Structures are given as C-alpha cells and as structure tokens.
Coordinates of C-alpha atoms in Angstrom, one line a residue:
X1 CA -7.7 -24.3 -31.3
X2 CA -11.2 -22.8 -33.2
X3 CA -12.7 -19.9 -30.7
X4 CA -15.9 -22.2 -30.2
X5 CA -13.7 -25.1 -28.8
X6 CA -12.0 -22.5 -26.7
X7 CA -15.2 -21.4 -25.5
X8 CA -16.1 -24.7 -25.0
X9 CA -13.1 -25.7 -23.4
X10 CA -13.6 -22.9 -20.7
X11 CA -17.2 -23.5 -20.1
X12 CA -16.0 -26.9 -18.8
X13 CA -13.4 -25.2 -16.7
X14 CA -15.5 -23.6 -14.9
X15 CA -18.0 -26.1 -14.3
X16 CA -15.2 -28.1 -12.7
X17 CA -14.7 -25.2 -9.9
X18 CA -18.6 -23.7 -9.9
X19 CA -18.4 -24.0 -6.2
X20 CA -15.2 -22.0 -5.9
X21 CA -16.0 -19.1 -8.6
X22 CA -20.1 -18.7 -8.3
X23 CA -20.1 -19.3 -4.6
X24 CA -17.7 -17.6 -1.9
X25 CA -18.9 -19.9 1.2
X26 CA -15.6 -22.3 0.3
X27 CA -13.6 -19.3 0.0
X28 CA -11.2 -19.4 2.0
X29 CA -10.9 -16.1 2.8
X30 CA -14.5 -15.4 4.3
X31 CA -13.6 -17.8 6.7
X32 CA -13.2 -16.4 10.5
X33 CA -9.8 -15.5 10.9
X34 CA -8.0 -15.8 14.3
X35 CA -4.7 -13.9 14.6
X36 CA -2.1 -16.0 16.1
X37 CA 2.1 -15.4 16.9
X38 CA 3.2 -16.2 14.0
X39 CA 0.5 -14.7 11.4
X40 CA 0.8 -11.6 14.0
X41 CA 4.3 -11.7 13.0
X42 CA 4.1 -12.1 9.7
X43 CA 1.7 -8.8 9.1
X44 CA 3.9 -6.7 11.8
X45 CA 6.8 -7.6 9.8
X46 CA 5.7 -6.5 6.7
X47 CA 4.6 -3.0 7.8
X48 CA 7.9 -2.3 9.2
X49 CA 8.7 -0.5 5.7
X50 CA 5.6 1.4 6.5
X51 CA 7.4 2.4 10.1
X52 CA 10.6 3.4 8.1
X53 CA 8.3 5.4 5.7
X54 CA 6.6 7.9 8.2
X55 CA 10.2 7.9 10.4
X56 CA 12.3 8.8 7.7
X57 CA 9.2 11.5 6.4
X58 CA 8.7 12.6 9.3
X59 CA 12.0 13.5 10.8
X60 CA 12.8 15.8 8.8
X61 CA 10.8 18.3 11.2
X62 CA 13.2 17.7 13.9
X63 CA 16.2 17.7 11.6
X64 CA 15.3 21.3 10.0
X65 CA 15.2 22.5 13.7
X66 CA 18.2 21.7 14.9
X67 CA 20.2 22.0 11.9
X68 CA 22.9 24.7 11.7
X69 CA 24.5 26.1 8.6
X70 CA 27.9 25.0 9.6
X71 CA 27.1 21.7 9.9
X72 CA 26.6 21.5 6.6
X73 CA 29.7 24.1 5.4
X74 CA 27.2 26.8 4.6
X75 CA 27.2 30.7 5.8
X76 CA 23.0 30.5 6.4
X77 CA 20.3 28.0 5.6
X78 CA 17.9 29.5 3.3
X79 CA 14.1 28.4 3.0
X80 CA 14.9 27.3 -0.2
X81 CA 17.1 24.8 1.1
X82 CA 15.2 23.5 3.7
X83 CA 12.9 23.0 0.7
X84 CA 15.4 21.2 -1.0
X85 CA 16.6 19.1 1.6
X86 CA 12.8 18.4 2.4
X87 CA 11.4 17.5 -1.0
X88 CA 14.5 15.3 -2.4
X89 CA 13.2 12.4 -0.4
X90 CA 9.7 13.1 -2.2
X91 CA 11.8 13.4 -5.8
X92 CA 13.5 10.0 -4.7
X93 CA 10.1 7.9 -3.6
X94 CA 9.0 8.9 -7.1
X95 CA 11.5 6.9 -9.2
X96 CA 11.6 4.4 -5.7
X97 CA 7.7 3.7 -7.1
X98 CA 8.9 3.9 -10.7
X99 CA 11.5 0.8 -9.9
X100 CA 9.0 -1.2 -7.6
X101 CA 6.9 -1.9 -10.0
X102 CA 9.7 -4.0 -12.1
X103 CA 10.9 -5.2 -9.0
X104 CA 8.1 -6.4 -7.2
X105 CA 6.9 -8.2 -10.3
X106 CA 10.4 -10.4 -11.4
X107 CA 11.5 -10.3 -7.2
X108 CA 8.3 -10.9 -5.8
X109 CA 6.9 -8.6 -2.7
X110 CA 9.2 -10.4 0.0
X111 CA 12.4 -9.9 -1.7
X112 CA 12.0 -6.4 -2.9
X113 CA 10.7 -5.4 0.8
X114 CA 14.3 -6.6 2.1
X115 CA 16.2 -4.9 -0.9
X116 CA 13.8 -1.7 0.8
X117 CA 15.1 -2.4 3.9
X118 CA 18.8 -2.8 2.7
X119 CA 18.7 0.7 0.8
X120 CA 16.9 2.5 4.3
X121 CA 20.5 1.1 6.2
X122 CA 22.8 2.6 3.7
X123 CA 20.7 5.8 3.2
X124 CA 20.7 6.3 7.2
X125 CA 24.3 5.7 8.0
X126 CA 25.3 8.6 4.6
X127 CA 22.6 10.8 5.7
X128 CA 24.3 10.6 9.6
X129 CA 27.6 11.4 8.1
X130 CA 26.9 14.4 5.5
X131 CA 29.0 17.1 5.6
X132 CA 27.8 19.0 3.2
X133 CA 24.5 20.3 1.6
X134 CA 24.7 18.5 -1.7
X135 CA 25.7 14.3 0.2
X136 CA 22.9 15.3 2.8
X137 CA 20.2 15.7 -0.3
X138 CA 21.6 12.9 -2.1
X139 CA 21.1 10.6 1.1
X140 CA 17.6 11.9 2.0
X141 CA 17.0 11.1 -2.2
X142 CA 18.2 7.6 -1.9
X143 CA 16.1 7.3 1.5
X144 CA 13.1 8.5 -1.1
X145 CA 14.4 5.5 -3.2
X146 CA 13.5 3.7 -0.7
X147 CA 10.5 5.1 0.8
X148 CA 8.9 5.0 -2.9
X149 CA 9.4 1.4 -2.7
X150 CA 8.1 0.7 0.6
X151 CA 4.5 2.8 0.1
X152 CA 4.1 1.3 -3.2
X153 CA 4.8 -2.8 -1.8
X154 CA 3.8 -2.6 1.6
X155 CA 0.4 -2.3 0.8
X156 CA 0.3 -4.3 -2.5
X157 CA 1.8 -7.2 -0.2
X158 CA -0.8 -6.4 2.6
X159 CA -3.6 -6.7 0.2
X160 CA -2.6 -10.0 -1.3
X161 CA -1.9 -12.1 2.0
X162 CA -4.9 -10.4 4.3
X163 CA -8.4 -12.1 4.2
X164 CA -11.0 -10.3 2.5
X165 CA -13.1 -10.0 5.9
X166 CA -10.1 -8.2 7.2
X167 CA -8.0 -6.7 4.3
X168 CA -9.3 -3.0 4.8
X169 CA -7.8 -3.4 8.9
X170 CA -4.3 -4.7 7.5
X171 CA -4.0 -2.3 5.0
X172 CA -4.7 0.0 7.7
X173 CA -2.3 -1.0 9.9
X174 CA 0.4 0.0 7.4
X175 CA -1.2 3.3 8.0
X176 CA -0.5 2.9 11.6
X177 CA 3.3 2.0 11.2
X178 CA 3.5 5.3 8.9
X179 CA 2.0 7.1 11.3
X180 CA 3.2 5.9 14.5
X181 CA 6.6 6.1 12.7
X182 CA 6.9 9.7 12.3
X183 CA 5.3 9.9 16.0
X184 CA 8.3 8.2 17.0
X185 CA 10.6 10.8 14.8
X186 CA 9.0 13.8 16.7
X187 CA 9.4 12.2 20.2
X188 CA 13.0 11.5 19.7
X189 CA 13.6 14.3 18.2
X190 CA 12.3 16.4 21.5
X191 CA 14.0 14.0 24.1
X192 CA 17.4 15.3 22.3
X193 CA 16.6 18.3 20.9
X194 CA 19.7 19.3 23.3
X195 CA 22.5 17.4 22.5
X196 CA 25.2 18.7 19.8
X197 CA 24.5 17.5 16.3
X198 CA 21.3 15.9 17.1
X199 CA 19.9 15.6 13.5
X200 CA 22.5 13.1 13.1
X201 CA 21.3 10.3 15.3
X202 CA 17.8 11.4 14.4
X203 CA 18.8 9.9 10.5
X204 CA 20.8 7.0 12.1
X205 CA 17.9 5.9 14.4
X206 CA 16.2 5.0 10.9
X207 CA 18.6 2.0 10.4
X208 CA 17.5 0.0 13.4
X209 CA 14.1 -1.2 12.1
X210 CA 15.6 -2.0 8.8
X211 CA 18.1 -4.2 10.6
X212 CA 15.0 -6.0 12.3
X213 CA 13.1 -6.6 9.8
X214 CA 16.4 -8.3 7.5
X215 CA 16.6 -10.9 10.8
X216 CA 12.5 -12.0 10.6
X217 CA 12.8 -12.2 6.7
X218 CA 12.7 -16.2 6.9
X219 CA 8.9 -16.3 9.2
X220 CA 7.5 -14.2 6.0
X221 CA 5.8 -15.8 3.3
X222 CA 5.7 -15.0 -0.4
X223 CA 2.1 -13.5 -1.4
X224 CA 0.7 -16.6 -3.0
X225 CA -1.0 -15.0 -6.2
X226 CA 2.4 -14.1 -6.9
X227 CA 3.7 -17.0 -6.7
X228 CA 0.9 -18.7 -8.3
X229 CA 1.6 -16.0 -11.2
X230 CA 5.4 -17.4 -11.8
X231 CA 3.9 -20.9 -11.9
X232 CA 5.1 -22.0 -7.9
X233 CA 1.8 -23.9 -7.3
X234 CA 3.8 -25.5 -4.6
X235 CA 5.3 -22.2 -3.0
X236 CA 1.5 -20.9 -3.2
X237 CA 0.2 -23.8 -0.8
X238 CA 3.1 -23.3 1.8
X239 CA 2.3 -19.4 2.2
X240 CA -1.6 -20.3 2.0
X241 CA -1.0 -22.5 4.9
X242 CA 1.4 -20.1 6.8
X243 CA -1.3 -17.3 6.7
X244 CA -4.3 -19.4 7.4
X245 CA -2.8 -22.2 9.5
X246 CA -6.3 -23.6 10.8
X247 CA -8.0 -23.9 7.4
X248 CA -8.0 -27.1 6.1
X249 CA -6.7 -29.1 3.0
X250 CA -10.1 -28.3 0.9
X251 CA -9.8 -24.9 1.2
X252 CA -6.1 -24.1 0.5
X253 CA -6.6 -26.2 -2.9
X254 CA -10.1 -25.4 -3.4
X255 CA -8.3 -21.4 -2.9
X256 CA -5.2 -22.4 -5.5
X257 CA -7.9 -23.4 -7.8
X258 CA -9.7 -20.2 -7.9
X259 CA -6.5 -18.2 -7.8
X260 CA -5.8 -20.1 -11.3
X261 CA -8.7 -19.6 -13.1
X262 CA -8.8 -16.0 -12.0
X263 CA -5.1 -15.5 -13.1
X264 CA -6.1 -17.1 -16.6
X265 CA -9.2 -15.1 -16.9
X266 CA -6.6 -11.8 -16.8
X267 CA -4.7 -12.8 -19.3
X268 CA -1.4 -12.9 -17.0
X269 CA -0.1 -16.3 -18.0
X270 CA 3.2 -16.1 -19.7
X271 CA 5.1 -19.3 -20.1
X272 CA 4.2 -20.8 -16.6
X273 CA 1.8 -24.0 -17.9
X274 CA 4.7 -25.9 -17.9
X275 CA 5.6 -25.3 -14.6
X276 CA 1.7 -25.6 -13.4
X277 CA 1.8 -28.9 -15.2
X278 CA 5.1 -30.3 -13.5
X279 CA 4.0 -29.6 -10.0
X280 CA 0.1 -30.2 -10.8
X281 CA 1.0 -34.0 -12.4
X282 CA 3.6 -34.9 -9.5
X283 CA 2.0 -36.3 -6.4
X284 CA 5.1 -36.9 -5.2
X285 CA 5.5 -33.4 -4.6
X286 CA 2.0 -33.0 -2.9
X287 CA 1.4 -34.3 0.4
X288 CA -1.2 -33.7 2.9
X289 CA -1.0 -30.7 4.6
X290 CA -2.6 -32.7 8.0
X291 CA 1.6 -32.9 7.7
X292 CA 4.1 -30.3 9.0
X293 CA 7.2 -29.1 7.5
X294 CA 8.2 -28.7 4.1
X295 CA 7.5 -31.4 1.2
X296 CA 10.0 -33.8 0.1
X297 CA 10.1 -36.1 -2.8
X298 CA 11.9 -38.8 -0.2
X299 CA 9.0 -38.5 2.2
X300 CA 7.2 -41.1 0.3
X301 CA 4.0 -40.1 2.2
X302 CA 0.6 -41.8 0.9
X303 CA -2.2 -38.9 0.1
X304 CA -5.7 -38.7 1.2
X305 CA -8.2 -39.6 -1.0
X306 CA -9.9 -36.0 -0.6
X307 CA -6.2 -34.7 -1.5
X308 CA -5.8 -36.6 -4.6
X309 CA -9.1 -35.3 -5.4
X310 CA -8.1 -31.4 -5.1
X311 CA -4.7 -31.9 -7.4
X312 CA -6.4 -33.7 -9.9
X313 CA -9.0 -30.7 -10.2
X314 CA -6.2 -28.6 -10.2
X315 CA -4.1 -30.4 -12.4
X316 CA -7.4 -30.6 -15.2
X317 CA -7.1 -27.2 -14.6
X318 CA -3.7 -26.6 -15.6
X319 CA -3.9 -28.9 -18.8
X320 CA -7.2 -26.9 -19.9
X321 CA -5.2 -23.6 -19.2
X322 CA -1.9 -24.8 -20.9
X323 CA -4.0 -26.3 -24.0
X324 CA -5.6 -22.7 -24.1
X325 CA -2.1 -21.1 -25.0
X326 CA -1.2 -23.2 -28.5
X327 CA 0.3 -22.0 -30.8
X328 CA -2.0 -20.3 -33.6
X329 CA -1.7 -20.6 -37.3
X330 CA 0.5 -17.5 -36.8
X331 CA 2.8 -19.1 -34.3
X332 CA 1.3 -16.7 -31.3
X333 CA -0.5 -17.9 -28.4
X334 CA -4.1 -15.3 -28.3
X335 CA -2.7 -14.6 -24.9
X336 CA -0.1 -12.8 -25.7
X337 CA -1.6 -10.6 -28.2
X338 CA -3.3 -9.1 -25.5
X339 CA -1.3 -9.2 -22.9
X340 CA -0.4 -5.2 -23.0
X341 CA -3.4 -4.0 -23.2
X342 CA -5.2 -2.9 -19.9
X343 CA -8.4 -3.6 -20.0
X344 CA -11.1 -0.6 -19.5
X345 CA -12.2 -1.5 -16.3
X346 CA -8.5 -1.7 -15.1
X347 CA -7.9 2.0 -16.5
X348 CA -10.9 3.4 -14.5
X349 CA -10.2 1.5 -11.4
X350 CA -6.5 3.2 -12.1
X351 CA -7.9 6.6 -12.8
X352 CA -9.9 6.5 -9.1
X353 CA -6.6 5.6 -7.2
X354 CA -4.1 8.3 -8.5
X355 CA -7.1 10.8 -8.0
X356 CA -8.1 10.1 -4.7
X357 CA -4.0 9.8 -3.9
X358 CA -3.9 13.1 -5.6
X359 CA -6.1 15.0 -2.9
X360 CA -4.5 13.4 -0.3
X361 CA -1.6 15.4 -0.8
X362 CA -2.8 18.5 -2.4
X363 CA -5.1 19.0 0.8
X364 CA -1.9 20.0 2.3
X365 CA -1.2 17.5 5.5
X366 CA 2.0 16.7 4.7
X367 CA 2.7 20.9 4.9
X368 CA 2.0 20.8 8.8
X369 CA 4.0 17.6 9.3
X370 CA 7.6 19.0 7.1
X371 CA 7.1 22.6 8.4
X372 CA 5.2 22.4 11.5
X373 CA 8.2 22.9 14.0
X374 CA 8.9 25.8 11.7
X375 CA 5.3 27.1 11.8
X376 CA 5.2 26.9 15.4
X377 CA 8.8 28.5 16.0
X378 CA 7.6 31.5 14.7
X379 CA 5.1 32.4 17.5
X380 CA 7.9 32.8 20.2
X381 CA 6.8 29.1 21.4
X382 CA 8.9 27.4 24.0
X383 CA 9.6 24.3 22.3
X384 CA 8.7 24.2 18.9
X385 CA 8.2 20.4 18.4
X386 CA 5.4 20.2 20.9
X387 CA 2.5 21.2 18.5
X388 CA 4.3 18.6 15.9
X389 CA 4.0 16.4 18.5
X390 CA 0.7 16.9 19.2
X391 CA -0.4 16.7 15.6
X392 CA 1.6 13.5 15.0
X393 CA -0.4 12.1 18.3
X394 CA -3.7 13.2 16.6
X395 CA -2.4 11.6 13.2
X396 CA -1.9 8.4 14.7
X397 CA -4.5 7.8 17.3
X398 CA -7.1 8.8 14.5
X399 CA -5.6 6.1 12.4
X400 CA -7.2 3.3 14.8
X401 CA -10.7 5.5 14.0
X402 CA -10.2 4.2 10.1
X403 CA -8.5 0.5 11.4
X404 CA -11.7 -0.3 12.6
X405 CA -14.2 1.6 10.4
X406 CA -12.7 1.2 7.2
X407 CA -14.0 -2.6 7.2
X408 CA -17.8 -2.1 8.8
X409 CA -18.6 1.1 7.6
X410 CA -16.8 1.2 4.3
X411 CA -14.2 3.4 2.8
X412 CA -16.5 5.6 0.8
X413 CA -18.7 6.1 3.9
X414 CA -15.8 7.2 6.1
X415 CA -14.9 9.6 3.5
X416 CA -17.9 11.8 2.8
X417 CA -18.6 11.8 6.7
X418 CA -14.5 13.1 7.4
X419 CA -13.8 15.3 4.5
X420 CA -15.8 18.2 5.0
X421 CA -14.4 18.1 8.7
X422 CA -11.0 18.6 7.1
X423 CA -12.0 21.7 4.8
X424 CA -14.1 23.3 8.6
X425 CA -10.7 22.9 10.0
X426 CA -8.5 24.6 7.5
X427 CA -11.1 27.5 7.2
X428 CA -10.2 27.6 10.7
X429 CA -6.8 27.7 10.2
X430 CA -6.7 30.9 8.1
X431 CA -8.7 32.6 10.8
X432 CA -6.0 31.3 13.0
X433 CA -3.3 32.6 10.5
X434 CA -5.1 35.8 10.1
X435 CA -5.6 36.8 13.5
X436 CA -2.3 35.6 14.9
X437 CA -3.6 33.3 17.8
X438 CA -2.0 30.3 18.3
X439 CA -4.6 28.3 20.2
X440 CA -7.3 28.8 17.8
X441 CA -4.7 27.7 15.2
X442 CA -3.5 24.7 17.1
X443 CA -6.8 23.6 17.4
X444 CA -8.2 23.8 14.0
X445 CA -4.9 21.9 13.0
X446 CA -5.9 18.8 15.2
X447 CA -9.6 19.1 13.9
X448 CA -7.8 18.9 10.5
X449 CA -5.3 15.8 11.1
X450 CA -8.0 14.3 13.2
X451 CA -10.1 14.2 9.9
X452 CA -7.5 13.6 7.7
X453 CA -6.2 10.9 9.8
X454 CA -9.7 9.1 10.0
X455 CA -10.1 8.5 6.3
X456 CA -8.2 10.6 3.9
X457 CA -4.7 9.3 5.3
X458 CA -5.5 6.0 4.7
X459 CA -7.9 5.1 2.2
X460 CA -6.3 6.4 -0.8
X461 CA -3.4 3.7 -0.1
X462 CA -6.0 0.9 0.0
X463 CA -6.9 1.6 -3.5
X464 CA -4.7 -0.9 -4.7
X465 CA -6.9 -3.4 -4.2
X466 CA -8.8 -2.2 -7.3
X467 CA -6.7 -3.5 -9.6
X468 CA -6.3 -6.9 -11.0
X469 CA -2.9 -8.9 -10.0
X470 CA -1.5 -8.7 -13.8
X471 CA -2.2 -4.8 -13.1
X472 CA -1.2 -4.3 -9.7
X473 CA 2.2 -3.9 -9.2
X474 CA 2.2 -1.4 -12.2
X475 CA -1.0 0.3 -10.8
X476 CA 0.5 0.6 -7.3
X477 CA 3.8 2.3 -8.7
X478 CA 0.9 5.0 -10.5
X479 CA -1.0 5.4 -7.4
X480 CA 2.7 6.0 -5.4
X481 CA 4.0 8.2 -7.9
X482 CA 1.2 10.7 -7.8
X483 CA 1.8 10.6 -4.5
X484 CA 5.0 11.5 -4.3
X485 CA 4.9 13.9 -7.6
X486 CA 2.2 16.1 -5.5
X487 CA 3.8 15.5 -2.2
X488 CA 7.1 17.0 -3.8
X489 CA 5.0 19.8 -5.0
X490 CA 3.6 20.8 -1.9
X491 CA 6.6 20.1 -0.2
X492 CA 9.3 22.1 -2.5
X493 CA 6.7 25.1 -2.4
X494 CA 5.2 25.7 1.0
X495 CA 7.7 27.7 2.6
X496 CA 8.0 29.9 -0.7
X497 CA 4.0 29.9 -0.5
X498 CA 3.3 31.4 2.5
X499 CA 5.9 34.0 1.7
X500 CA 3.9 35.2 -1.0
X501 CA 0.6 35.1 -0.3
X502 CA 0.3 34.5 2.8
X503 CA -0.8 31.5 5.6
X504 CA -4.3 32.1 5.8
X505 CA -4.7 32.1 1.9
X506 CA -2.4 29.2 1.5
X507 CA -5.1 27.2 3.9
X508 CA -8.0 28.4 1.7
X509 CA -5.9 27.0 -1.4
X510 CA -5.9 23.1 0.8
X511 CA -9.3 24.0 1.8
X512 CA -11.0 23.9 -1.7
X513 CA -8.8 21.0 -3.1
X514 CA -10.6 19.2 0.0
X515 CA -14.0 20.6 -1.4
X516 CA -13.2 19.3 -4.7
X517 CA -12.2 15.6 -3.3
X518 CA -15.4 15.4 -1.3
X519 CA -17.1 15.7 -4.8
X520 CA -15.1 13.0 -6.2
X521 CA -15.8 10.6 -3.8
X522 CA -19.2 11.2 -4.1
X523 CA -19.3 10.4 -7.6
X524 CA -16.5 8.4 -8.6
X525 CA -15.6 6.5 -5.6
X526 CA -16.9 3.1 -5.0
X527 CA -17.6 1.1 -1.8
X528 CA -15.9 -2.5 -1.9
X529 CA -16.0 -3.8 1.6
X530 CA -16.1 -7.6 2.0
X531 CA -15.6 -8.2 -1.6
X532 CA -12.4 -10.4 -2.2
X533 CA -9.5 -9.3 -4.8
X534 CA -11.4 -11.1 -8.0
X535 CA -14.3 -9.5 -7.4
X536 CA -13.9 -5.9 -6.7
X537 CA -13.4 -6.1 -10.6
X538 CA -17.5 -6.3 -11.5
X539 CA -17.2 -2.9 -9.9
X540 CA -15.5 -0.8 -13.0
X541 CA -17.0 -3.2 -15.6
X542 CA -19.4 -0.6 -16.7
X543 CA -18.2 2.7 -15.7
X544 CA -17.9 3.3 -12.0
X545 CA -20.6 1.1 -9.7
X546 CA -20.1 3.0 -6.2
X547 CA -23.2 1.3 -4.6
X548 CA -22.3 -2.1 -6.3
X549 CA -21.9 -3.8 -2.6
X550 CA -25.1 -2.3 -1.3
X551 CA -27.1 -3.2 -4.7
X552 CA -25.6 -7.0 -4.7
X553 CA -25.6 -7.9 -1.1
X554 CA -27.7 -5.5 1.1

C-alpha cells in the first residue's frame, strides 16, 4: 500500500470515530464515577503490593533495633552492616524493576502483581529464619526483587484501570498503602519491641497480605489497554465493564474504539490484527452487555441493533488497521520498522519522570525512615521508635493532603507550594543537629515529612502516566530504577555520612538537592490533570508544555 492510500485510508479511520477521538464528552472516562464493593475492591486489591512495599521498607527500622549480633553468628554489628542489610532490598527493587518491565508486558499487570505477591511470601518466611548475615541479605534482596516489581506495576496498573477524573486520587492511594504500610511496620515493631527475637516476626508479618491478595486474585480485572494491546478485544470489554459497571453499551465500545486507534497511532501493533479480526467479525462472541456473566458461543443471544452498530465500527476498524500492516515490496510491514524507536516526545516525558523520581530520593526521606530509630537512640531517648512513629504518622496522614489535591489543584501546583517547605525544614534540622536539641529536631523532621508527604512522596510515582502504553511498562521500570539506584545510594551511605561530616551538613546536602528540584518543577514539570492517558501526549510534542492544561482548557 502507496503512503497516499495509507493516508487516505487513515483519514477515513478517523472520520469513522470523530466523536470518540476530537470529542471527550462519550469518553467514557469523564463520566461520573461512583465507587461501589466491588470496583472498591478491585483498587484496594491492587495496592496491596503497595502495603507490602512500605512494610517490608519500612521495617527495617525496627529490625536494626532489636537486632543482636548473635543472632546473626556475628561478634558486633558494624554500621556498615546495617548498611548492608539496609540497602540490599534497594539493590534487589533495582533488577525487581529491571524484570517488570518484561514481565508486565508478556504477563500482563494482574499476573505479574501475583508472581509479586508469591516472591513477598517466600522472601518473608527466609528472611524470618536467617541465621546468618549473608541468607538475611539475600532474603531482604529477593524481598527488593519484589518490591521493585511492585512500585514499578502497582501504579502502571492503577493508571490504566482508574478514570481520568480520578486517576491522580488512585494513584495516590498506592501512596497511601506505601505509607500506611511502613506505619504499620513501626507500630508492630513498638508493641513487641520486648519479646526475644522480635525482628523475626516483624519479616514474617510481611507474608500475610501477600497471602490475601493471592485469594482476591479472581474479582481483579486485566487493565484493558493491555489486553487490547495482545489483541483480547473480548477480555478488554469484560474489564471495561467490571470497572465501570453503570456505563452503558455505547460507551464501553465507543471506549474499545478509541483504545484501538490510539494503540495504532503508537505504532504498538505487532501480529494482533488477526486476532482483532476474529473476535471483531464474530457476533457470536459479542452479546449485549444489558446481559450478565461471561459470553458464550452456545448462548445464541440476539444483539441490539445499537450493539451491532458498535462491532461493526469496530470491526471496520480492525480491517483498516490490519490492511495498514501488508507486507511491503521488502516483505516488512512500515510498522515494524519503527517499532524500536521511541519517539521524542516519549524520551522527554521519560527524562521528566526519572528526574523528578531522582529528587525524591536524593532529598533524603528515606534516611529518617531506615535510620530514624538509630537517630533517635542516640539522644538517651526512652523508646527509640516513637519519633519513627511519629514521622511515619506524619508521612501517612499528609498522604491524604496529595489524595485529594493532586486531582483539583494539580501535581505541578502541589509541588512548588510543598517543596520549599521541605528544604525550611531540613535547614531546621541542621540547627537541630548542631545544637543538640531533640525537640527542635523532631519538629523540623515532621515539617519535612509533612511536605514531603504532601507532594514529593507521591507525585514522582504518578509520572507514569506520561508515557504512551507501547512505552509504559519500559518507562515505568526507568522511573523505578532511578528510584531504587538513588534510594540504595542514600541508603548504603547515610550512616557512613554522618560520620564524616557530620548531621547538620548531611541535612544542608538534602536541603539543596530540594532547591534544585523546586527549579525543575518549575521549568520542566508539566500540569496534566483531567487529561486522559492519549492525551497527556500533546504535552511533550514540542518540548515540554507545563501550562498546556491551563492554555487549552482554562
């Protein structure tokens, strides 16, 4: 096929669906969205890798407390150690993001979340048994596995089943499990701070909502645009009407008809028109979705005119795409001569995400959260994991702050407005630090986590959304591996670092990395509230647009 006829051939496309690419009031997604049990459920469910994430991160406070060298066989415990047995789980999410990416892509999200799950349950019960330094390291780097996979799915799943008028809230409520997660670990950790051998129940604790989330696998849907990607037209509709069960049949086709031109339009196609075809051309397989329960070709159920309609649409569609992919005079579809290469806009929206995910970590949080029971212990305090308690409180109660924020005001608004907060409260710290008082110190470290929490905890994990689906899984596994590469950085050096030069001038290190972030986001960072998954593209299409929503819509 010529390029004009191709060009001709897509012009009809999408004259066919105008209404669904030109104009988002069919869209399915900016419909109002009531929560009920089951969709509850379904969201809930997939954050519990989230939960598992900030437990198993955020134990290791209580575990580094109560730990005793002969536990482990060893004469002493050495800083370096704890280090060690701190940072592997950060070494371990970095190659857990590196395999997500494969894994979520051939799997799909659902799968490779229970796979997650399945690897937390080993990881807890050999981390519960170690003996000895070297088993308990490679347990907490196979619970990193793990955790690399969860932070790098969880939210790429999140963002492909939540609406667009609430996907900044879901995404934050992964935030929420994280955080309330290693709430949970501190708490426990306190209540049996007392009993013999206490860091190993706090590791075995980490199994249970693993083993929960395993027995809820069959209420969770597939995300549909992967499914849609693999060619499961059929598979799509199911989880479209699982997630929005009021919307009606117009919508979830007129929404599978978008998802497919989209999808084409990226180039992501690869040996799935036949399948589109198959399903597209047999009615039989199509019934009206007035209908509960799961199709069957016995069912022998007549379809709606308005039905028949939608799957012929969608079935023109998938004969325009399929015809799209001949064969050239070479004997290679144009498709996949490009389907390697990422696309400018893609590399910039990529660039944004592992920067912003870069300051997260390098502004230090994760410091007070490993160490802070260590921190504290060295100022003659009663018990130890009461200012990590209080800072996990802070961490997770400002989390709600961004939940319902990050969707009204914006992500880059809640940002610039929190950021500086964070670097007042770490210059606060090193007066703390430097003059020895622990109140002052305790409460510039809330001002801090209460800022961090608000914005810079969360948003830099929404930044998936940037990224097109044939990019995403890929992109999220970039954003989670700087993550976890500077997490491991600060984590494996902390201890050493205030040895050498100091707390207060370790804080004024965090401090200017936070000046440096607020800077980004002022320049680089877009705002890309309300806009659905397809769109948030136009943003990077010529450099970065950061006031594209405000220009276009306000």
């Amino acid at each position: 096929m010529s390029t004009a006829e191709s060009e001709d051939v897509y012009s009809d496309l999408y004259s066919i669906i105008s209404q669904v690419t030109s104009n988002t009031a069919n869209d399915i997604e900016q419909l109002p969205y009531a929560l009920t049990f089951k969709t509850s459920l379904i969201f809930v469910g997939a954050t519990v890798g989230g939960l598992l994430f900030g437990y198993d991160t955020g134990v290791i406070s209580g575990v580094l407390l109560s730990l005793k060298p002969e536990d482990l066989s060893l004469a002493v415990l050495t800083d370096f150690q704890k280090e060690l047995i701190t940072s592997s789980t950060s070494v371990g999410s970095f190659f857990g993001s590196m395999l997500a990416f494969p894994l979520a892509d051939k799997c799909g999200r659902r799968i490779t979340l229970a796979i997650c799950c399945s690897i937390f349950i080993l990881a807890a019960i050999g981390m519960a048994t170690a003996r000895t330094l070297k088993f308990l390291i490679c347990g907490r780097l196979v619970v990193g596995i793990a955790v690399g996979v969860s932070a790098q799915c969880v939210p790429l799943f999140l963002s492909e089943i939540s609406p667009s008028r609430i996907r900044g809230f879901m995404l934050t409520l992964n935030i929420i499990a994280i955080t309330g997660g290693q709430l949970i670990s501190y708490v426990i950790a306190s209540l049996i701070q007392d009993i013999d051998n206490s860091w190993r129940y706090l590791f075995a604790f980490s199994a249970i909502p693993a083993i929960l989330f395993i027995s809820i696998l069959d209420f969770i849907p597939e995300s549909p645009r992967w499914s849609i990607s693999k060619g499961d037209v059929l598979y799509a509709r199911d989880s479209l009407k699982m997630l929005y069960p009021t919307a009606s049949t117009h919508h979830v086709n007129s929404k599978i008809k978008q998802l497919i031109i989209e999808l084409d339009k990226l180039r992501i196609y690869k040996d799935v028109s036949e399948p589109l075809l198959v399903q597209a051309h047999s009615p039989i397989r199509y019934v009206d979705t007035s209908v509960s329960g799961t199709s069957s070709p016995s069912n022998g159920k007549r379809l709606s005119s308005n039905t028949e309609r939608n799957i012929n649409t969608i079935s023109s569609s998938s004969a325009i795409l399929s015809s799209l992919r001949e064969p050239t005079s070479n004997g290679v579809t144009s498709h996949r001569k490009k389907r390697h290469r990422m696309e400018p806009r893609t590399i910039r929206a990529l660039i944004v995400g592992c920067v912003l995910m870069f300051f997260q970590q390098v502004t230090g949080f994760n410091a007070f959260m490993y160490y802070a029971a260590i921190i504290f212990a060295r100022f003659d305090i009663k018990n130890p994991l009461l200012p990590p308690i209080l800072i996990a409180s802070t961490n997770f109660i400002f989390t709600f702050f961004a939940m319902y924020t990050m969707d009204s005001l914006g992500r880059r608004a809640i940002l610039l407005r929190t950021i500086w907060i964070m670097t007042l409260g770490l210059l606060l710290c090193s007066v703390g630090f430097g003059h020895n008082r622990v109140s002052l110190l305790l409460t510039s470290v809330v001002i801090y986590v209460a800022a961090y929490a608000s914005a810079m905890g969360s948003v830099p994990w929404t930044c998936v959304e940037f990224l097109p689906l044939n990019r995403r899984s890929f992109g999220a596994s970039c954003i989670a591996c700087t993550n976890w590469l500077t997490n491991a950085l600060v984590s494996m050096t902390y201890l050493s670092a205030i040895n050498t030069i100091g707390d207060e001038s370790t804080m004024l290190v965090f401090a200017f990395f936070t000046v440096c972030a607020w800077f980004f986001v002022y320049f680089w960072y877009p705002e890309v509230k309300g806009l659905s998954l397809e769109e948030i593209g136009k943003v990077f299409d010529d450099g970065v647009d950061v006031h594209y929503v405000f220009r276009t819509y306000h």
